[in-house]
PDB file of C-alpha atoms in Angstrom:
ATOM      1  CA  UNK A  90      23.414   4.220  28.629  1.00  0.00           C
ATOM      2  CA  UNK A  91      20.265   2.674  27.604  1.00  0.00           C
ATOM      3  CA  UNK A  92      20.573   3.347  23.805  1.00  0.00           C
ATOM      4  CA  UNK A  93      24.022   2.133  23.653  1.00  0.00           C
ATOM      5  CA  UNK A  94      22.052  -0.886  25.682  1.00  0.00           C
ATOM      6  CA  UNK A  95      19.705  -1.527  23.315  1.00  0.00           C
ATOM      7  CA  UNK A  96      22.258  -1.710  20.041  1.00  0.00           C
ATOM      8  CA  UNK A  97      24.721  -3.959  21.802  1.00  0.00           C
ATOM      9  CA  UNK A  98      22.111  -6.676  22.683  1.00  0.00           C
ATOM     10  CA  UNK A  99      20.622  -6.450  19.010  1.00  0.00           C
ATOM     11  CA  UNK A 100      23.784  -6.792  17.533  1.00  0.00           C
ATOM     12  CA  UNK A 101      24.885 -10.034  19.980  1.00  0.00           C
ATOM     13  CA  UNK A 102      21.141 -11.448  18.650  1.00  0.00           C
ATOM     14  CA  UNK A 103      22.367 -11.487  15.034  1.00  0.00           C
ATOM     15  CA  UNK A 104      25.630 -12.636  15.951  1.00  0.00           C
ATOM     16  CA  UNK A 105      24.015 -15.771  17.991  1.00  0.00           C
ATOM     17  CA  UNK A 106      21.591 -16.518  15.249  1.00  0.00           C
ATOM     18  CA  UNK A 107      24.205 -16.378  11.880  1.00  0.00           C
ATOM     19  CA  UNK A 108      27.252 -17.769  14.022  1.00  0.00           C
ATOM     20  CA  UNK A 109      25.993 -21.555  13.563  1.00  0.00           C
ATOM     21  CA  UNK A 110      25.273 -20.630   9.824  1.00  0.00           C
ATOM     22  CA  UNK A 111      29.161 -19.227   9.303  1.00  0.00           C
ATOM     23  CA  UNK A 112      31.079 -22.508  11.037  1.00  0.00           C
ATOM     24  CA  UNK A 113      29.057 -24.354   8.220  1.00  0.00           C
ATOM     25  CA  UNK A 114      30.007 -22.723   5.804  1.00  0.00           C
ATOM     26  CA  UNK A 115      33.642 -21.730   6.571  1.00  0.00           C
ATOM     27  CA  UNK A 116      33.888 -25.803   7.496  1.00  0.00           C
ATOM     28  CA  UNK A 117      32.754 -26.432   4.391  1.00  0.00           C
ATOM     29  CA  UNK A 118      35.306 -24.033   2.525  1.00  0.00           C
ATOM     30  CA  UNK A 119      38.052 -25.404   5.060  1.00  0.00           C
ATOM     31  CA  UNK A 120      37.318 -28.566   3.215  1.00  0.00           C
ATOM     32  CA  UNK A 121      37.114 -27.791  -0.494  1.00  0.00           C
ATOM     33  CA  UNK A 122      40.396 -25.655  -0.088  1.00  0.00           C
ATOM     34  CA  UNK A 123      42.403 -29.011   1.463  1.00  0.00           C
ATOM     35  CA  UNK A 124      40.906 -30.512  -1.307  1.00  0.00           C
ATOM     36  CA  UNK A 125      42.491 -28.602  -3.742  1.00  0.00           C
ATOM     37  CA  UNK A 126      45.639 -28.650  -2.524  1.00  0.00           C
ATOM     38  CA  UNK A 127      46.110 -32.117  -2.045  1.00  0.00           C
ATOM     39  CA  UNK A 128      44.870 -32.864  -6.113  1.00  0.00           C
ATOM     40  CA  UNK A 129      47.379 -30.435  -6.988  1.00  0.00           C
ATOM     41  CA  UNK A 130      50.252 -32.317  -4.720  1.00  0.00           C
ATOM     42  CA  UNK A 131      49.134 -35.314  -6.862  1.00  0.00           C
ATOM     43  CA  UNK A 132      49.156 -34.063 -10.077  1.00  0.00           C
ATOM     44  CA  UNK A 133      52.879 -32.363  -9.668  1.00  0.00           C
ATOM     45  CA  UNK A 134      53.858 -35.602  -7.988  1.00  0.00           C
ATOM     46  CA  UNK A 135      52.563 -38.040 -11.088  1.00  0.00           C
ATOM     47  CA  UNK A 136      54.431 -35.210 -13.516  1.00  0.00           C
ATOM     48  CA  UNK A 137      57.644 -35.412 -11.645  1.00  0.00           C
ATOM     49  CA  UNK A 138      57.393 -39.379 -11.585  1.00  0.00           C
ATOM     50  CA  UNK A 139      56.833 -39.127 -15.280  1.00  0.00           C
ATOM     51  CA  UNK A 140      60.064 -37.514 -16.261  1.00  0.00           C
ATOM     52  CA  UNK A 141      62.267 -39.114 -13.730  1.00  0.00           C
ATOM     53  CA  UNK A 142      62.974 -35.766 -11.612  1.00  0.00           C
ATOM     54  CA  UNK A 143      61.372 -32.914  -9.749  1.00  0.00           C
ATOM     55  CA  UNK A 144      62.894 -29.677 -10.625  1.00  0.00           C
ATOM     56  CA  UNK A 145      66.798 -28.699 -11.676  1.00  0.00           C
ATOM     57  CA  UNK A 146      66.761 -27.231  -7.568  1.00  0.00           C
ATOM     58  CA  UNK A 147      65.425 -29.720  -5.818  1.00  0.00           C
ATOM     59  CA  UNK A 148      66.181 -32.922  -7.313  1.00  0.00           C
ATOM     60  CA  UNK A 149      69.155 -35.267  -5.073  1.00  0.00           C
ATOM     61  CA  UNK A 150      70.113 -36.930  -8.023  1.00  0.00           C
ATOM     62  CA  UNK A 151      71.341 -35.001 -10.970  1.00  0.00           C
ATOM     63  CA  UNK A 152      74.426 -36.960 -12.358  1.00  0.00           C
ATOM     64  CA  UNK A 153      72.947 -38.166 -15.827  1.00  0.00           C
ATOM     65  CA  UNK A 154      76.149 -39.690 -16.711  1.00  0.00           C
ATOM     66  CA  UNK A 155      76.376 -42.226 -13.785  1.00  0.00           C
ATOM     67  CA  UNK A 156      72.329 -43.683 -12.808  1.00  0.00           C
ATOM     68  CA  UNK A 157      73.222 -45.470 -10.254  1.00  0.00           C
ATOM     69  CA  UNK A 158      72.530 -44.668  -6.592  1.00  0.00           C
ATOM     70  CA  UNK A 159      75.107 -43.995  -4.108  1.00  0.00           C
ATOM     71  CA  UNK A 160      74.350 -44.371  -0.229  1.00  0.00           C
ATOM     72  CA  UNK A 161      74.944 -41.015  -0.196  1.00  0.00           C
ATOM     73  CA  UNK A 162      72.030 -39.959  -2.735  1.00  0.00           C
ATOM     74  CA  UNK A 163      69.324 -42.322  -0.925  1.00  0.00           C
ATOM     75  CA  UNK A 164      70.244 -40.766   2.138  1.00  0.00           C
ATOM     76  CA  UNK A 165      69.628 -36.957   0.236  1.00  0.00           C
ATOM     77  CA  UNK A 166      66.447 -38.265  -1.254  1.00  0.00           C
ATOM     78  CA  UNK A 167      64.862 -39.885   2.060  1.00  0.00           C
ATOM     79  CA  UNK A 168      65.703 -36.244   3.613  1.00  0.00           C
ATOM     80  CA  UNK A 169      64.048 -34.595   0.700  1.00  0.00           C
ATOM     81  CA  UNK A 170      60.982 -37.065   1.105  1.00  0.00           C
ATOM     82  CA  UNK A 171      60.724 -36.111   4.931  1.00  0.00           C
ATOM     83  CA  UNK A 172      61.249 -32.323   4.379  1.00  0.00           C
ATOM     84  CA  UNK A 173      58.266 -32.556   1.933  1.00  0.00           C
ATOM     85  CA  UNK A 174      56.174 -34.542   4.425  1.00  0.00           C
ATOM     86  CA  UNK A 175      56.542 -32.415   7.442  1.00  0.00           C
ATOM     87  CA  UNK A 176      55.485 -29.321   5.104  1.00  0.00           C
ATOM     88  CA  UNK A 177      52.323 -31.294   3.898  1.00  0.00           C
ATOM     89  CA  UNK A 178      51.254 -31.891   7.539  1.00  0.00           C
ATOM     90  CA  UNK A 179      52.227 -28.386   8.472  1.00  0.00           C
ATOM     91  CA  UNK A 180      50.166 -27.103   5.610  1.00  0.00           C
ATOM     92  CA  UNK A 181      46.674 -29.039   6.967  1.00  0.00           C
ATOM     93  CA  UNK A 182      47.509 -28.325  10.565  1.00  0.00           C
ATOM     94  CA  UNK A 183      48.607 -24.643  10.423  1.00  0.00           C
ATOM     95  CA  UNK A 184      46.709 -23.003   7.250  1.00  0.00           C
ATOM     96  CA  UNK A 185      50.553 -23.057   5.357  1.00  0.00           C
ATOM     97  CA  UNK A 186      50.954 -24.656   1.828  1.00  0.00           C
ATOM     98  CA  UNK A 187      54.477 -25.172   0.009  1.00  0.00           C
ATOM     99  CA  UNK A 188      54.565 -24.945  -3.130  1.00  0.00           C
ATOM    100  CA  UNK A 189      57.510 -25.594  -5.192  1.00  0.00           C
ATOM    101  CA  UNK A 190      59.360 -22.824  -7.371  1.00  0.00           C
ATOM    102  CA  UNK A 191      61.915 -22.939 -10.370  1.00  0.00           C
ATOM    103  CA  UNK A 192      63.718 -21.203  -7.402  1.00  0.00           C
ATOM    104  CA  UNK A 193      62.729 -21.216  -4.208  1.00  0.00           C
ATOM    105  CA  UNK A 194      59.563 -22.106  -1.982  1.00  0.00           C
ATOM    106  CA  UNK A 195      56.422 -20.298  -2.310  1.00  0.00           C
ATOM    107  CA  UNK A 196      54.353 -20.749   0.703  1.00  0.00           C
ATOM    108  CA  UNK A 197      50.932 -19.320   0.315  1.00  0.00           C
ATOM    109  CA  UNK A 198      49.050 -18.472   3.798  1.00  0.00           C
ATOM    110  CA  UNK A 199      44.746 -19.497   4.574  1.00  0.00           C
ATOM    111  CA  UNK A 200      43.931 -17.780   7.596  1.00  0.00           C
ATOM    112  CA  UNK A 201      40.637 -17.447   9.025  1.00  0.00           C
ATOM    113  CA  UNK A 202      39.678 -15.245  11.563  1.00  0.00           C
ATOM    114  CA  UNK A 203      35.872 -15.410  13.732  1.00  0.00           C
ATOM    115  CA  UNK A 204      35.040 -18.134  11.494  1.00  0.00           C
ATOM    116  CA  UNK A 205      35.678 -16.150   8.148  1.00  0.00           C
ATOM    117  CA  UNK A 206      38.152 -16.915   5.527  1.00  0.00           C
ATOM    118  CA  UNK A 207      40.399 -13.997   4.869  1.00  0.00           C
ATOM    119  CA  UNK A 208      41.543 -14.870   1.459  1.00  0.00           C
ATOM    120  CA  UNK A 209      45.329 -16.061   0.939  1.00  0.00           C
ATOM    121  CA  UNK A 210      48.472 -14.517   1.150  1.00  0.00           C
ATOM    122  CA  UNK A 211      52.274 -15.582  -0.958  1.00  0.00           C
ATOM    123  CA  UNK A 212      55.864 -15.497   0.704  1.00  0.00           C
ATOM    124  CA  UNK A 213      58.246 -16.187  -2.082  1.00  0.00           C
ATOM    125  CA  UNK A 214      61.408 -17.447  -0.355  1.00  0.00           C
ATOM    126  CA  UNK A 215      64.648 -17.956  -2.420  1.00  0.00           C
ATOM    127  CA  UNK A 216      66.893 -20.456  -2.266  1.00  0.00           C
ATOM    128  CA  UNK A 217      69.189 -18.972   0.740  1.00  0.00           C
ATOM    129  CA  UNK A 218      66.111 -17.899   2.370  1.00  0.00           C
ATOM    130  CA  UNK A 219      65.792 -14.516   0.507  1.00  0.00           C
ATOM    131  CA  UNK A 220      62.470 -12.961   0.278  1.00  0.00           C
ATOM    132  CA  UNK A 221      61.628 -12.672  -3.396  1.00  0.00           C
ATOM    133  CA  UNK A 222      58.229 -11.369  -3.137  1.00  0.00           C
ATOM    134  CA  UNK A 223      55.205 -11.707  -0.793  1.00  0.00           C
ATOM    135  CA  UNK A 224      51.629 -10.080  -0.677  1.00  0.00           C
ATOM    136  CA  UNK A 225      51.474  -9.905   2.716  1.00  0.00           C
ATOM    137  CA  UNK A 226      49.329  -6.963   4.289  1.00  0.00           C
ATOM    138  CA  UNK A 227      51.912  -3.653   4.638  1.00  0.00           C
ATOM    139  CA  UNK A 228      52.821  -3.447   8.453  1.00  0.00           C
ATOM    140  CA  UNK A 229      50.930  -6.944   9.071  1.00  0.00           C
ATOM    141  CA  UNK A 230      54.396  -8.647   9.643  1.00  0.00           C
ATOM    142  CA  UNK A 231      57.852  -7.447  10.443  1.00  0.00           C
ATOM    143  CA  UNK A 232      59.397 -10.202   8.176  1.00  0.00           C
ATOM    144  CA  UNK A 233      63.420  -8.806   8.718  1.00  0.00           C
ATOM    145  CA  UNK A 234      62.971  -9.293  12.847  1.00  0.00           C
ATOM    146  CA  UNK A 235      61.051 -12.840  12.342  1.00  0.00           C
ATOM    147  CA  UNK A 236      63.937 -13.953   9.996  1.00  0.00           C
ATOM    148  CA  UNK A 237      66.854 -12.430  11.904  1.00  0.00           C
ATOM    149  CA  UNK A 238      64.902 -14.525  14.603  1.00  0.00           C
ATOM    150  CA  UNK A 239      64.624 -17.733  12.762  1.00  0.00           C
ATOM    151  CA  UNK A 240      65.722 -18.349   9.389  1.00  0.00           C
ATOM    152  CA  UNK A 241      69.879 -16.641  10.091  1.00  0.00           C
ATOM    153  CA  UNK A 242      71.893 -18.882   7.691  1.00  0.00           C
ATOM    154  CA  UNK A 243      74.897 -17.717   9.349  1.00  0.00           C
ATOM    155  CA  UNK A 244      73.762 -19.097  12.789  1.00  0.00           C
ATOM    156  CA  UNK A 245      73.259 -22.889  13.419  1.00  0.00           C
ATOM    157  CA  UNK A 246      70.072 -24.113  14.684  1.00  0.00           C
ATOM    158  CA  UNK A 247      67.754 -22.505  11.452  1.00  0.00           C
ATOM    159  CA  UNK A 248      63.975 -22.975  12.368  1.00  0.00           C
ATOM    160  CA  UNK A 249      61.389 -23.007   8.854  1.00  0.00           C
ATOM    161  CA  UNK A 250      58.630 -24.270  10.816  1.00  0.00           C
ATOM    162  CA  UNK A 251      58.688 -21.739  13.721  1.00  0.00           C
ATOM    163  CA  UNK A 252      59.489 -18.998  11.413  1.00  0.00           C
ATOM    164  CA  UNK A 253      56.222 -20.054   8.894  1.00  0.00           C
ATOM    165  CA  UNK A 254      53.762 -19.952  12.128  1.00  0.00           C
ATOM    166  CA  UNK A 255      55.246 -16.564  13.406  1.00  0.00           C
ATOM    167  CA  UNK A 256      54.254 -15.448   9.977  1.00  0.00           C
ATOM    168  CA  UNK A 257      51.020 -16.858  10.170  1.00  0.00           C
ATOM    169  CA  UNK A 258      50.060 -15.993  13.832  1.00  0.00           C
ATOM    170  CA  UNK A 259      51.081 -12.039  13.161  1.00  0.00           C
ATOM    171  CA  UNK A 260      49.717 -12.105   9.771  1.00  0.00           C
ATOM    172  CA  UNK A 261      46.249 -13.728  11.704  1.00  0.00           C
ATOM    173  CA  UNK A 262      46.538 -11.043  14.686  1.00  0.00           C
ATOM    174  CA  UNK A 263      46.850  -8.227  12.585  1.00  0.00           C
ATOM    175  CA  UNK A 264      43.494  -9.650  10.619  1.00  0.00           C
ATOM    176  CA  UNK A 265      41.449 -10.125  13.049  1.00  0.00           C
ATOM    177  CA  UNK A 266      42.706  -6.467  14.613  1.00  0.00           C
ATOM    178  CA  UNK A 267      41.429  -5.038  11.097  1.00  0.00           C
ATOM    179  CA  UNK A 268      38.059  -6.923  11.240  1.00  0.00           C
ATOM    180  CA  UNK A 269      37.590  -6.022  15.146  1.00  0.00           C
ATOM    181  CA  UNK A 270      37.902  -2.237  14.192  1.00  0.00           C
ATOM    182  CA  UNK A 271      35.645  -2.363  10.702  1.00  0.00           C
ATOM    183  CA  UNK A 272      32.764  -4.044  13.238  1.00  0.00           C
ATOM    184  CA  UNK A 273      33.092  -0.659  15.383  1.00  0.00           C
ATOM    185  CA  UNK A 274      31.313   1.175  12.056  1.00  0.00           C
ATOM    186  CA  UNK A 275      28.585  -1.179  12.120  1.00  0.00           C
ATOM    187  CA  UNK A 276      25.651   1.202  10.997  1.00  0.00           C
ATOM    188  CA  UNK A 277      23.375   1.594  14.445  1.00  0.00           C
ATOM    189  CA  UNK A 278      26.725   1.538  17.023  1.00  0.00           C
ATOM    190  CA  UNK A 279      28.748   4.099  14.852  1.00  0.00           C
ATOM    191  CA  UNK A 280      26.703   6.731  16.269  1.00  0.00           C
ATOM    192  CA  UNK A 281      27.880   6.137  19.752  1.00  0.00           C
ATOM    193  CA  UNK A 282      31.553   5.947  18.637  1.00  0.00           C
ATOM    194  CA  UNK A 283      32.685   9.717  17.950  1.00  0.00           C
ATOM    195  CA  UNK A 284      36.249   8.334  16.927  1.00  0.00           C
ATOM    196  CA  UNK A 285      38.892   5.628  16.149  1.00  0.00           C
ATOM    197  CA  UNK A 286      42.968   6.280  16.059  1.00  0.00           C
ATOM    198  CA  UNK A 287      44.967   3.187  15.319  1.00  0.00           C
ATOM    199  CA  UNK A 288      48.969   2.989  14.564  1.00  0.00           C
ATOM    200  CA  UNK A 289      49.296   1.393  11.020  1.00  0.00           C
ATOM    201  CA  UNK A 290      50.058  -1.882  12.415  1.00  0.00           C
ATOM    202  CA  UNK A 291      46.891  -1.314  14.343  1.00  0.00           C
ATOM    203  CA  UNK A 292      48.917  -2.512  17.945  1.00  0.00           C
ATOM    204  CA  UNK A 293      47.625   0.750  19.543  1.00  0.00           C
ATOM    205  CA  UNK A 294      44.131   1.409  19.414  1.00  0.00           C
ATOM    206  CA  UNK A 295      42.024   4.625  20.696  1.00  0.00           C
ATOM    207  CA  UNK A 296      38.266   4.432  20.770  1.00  0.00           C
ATOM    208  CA  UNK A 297      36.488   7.412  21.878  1.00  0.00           C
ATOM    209  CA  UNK A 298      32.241   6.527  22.944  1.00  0.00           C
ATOM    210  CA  UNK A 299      30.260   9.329  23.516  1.00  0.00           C
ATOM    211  CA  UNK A 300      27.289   7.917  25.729  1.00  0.00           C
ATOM    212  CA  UNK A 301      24.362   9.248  27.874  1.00  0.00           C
ATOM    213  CA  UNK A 302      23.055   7.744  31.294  1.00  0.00           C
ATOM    214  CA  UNK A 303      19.664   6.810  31.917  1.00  0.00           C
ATOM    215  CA  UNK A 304      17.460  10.093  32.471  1.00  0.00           C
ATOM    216  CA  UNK A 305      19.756  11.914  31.247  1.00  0.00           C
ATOM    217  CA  UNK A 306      20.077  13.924  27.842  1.00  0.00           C
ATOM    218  CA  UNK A 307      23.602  15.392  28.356  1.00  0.00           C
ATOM    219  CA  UNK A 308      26.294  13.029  25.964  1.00  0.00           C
ATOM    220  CA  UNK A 309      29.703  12.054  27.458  1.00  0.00           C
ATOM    221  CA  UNK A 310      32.862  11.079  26.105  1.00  0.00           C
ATOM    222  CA  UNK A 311      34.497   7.841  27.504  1.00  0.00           C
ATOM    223  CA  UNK A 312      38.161   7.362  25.982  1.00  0.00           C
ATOM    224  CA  UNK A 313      39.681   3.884  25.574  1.00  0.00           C
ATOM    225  CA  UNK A 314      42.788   2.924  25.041  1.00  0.00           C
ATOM    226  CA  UNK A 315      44.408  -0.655  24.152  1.00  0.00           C
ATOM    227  CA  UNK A 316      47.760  -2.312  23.356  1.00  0.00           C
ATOM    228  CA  UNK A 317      48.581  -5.147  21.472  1.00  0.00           C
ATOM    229  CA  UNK A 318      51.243  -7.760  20.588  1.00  0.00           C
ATOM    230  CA  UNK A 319      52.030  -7.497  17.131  1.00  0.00           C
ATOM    231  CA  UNK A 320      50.890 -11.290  17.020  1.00  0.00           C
ATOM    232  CA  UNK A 321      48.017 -11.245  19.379  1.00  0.00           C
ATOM    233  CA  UNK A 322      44.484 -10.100  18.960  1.00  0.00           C
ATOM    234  CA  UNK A 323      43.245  -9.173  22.236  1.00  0.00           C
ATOM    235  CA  UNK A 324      45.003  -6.161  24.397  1.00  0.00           C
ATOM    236  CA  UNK A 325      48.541  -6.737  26.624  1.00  0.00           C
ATOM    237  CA  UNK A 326      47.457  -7.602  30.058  1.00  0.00           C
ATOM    238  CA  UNK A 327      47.300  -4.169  32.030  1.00  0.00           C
ATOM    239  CA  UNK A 328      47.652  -2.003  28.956  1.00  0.00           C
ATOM    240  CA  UNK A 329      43.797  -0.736  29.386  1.00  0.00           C
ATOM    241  CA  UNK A 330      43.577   3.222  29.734  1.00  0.00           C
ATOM    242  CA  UNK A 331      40.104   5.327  30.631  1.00  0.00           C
ATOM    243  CA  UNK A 332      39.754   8.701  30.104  1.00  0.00           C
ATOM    244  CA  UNK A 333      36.553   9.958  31.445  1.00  0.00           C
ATOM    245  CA  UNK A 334      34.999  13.823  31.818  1.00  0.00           C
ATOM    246  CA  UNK A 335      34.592  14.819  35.388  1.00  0.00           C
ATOM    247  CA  UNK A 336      30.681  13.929  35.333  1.00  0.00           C
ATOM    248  CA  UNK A 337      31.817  10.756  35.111  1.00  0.00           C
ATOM    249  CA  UNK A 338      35.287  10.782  37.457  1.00  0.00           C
ATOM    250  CA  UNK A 339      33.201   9.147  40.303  1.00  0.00           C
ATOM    251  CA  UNK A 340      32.634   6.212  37.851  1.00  0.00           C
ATOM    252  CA  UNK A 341      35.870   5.614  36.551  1.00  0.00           C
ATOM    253  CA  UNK A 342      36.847   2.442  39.233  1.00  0.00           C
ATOM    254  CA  UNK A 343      33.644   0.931  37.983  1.00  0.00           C
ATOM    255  CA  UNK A 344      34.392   1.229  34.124  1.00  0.00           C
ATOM    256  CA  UNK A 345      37.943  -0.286  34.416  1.00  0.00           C
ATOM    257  CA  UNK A 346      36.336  -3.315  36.176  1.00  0.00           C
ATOM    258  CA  UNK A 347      33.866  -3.412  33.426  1.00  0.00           C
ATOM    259  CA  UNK A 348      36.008  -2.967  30.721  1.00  0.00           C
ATOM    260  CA  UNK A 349      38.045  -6.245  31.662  1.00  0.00           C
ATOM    261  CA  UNK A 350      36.564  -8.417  29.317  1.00  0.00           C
ATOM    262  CA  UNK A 351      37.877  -6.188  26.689  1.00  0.00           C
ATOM    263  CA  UNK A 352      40.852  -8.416  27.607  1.00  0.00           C
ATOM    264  CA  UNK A 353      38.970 -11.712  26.307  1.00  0.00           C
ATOM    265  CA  UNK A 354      36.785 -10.618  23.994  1.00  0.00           C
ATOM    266  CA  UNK A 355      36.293  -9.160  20.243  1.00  0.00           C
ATOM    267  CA  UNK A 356      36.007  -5.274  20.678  1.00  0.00           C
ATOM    268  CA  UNK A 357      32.670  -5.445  20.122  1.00  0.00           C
ATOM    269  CA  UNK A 358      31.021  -8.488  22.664  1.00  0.00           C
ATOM    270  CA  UNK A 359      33.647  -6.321  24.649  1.00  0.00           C
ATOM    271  CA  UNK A 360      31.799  -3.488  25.141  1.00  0.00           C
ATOM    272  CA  UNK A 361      28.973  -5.575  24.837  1.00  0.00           C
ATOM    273  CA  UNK A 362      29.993  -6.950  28.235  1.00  0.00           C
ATOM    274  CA  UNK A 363      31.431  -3.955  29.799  1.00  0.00           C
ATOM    275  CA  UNK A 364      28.154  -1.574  29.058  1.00  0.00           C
ATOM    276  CA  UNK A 365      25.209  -3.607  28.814  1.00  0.00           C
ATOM    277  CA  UNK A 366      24.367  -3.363  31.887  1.00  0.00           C
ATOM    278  CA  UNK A 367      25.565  -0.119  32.938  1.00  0.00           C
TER     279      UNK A 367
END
């Protein structure tokens, strides 16, 4: 498997060299982004200050005829106040920003996956926790089971926070799934990968690498197959399968040991590990 040797190594070269460059940056981003957000808390704070209220939906206090405040309505605004807080430290903490809505709670999504920003993503939530829109990745999330899970009005015990992380840690997973499999076509290791089959949540992967041994012209075909968690991004424990042709049957204990790290690692320093050496 020299050849296959040879690529691997070059490409974990490139990857020690730019990785110091891409925290920088992405760090840097990271920063700009939080920036952002919290000049745009300020200015819709000053504008609600300015006319006395925040919007028709959200404001504790809407009797016009009767200003004064009742125990009752400080109580209503203090909970308002907190509700708001908690989402502002969720939103620095987690990569989640609420936004407020004429109706509803937008909450847009940051997540970055091997150091790289992966754009943002909108969940439009109504009032009674109806999904109004969203621009979530198709497949990426099974929104019905997370809210049937978490967000049931008719049940007691309604979790926001754990249902906006669930989002986010399925809508990272499936990411960083995506951007595991484009790094498979890398020009220069494509050769050695005769094929890719993924489900269209990309949870079941098969990658098929057609490799020679040293002295040795004649190419073999080494299946691999892997299962994820919809919100995870390395393979279920145990779920590795390898399919080998019979010139290679005597190997086969050998490659499952090898193929371990697959467990730990991004597909590629996966293989990396697992045939480097071999």
């Amino acid at each position: 498997m020299s050849s296959l040797q040879n690529v691997l190594r070059e490409f974990a070269e490139k990857d020690k060299q730019n990785k110091a460059k891409i925290e920088l940056s992405n760090k840097l981003k990271q920063l700009k982004v939080k920036n952002k957000q919290l000049d745009q808390q300020i200015e819709a704070a000053k504008k609600q200050l300015s006319v006395g209220k925040g919007s028709e939906n959200e404001d504790p206090i809407q009797n016009k005829k009767n200003p004064s405040v009742t125990s009752e309505m400080a109580q209503n605004l203090f909970k308002y106040a907190k509700g708001k807080q908690k989402l502002t430290g969720l939103a620095f903490m987690s990569g989640v920003v609420a936004t407020s809505q004429e109706v509803g709670m937008l909450y847009t999504f940051y997540p970055y996956t091997n150091g790289e920003s992966k754009g943002q993503y909108n969940l439009h939530l109504g009032n009674r926790y109806e999904v109004l829109s969203h621009t979530l990745p198709k497949n990426a999330v099974p929104l019905r089971d997370l809210m049937a899970t978490h967000l049931d009005i008719r049940k007691e015990g309604d979790d926001l926070k754990t249902f906006l992380r669930a989002v986010f840690r399925h809508l990272k997973s499936y990411l960083s799934r995506e951007s595991q499999i484009a790094e498979l076509s890398h020009e220069g290791l494509s050769e050695y990968i005769s094929d890719v089959k993924k489900t269209n949540n990309l949870t079941d992967l098969t990658i098929t690498l057609k490799v020679t041994e040293q002295d040795n012209d004649t190419a073999a075909e080494i299946e691999i197959r892997l299962n994820y968690e919809p919100d995870k991004d390395r393979p279920k424990p145990g779920s590795l399968q390898i399919n080998v042709s019979e010139m290679w049957e005597e190997s086969l204990d050998n490659l499952v040991t090898q193929c371990d790290a697959l467990y730990t690692s991004r597909l590629k320093e996966g293989l990396l590990a697992a045939f480097a050496d071999a």
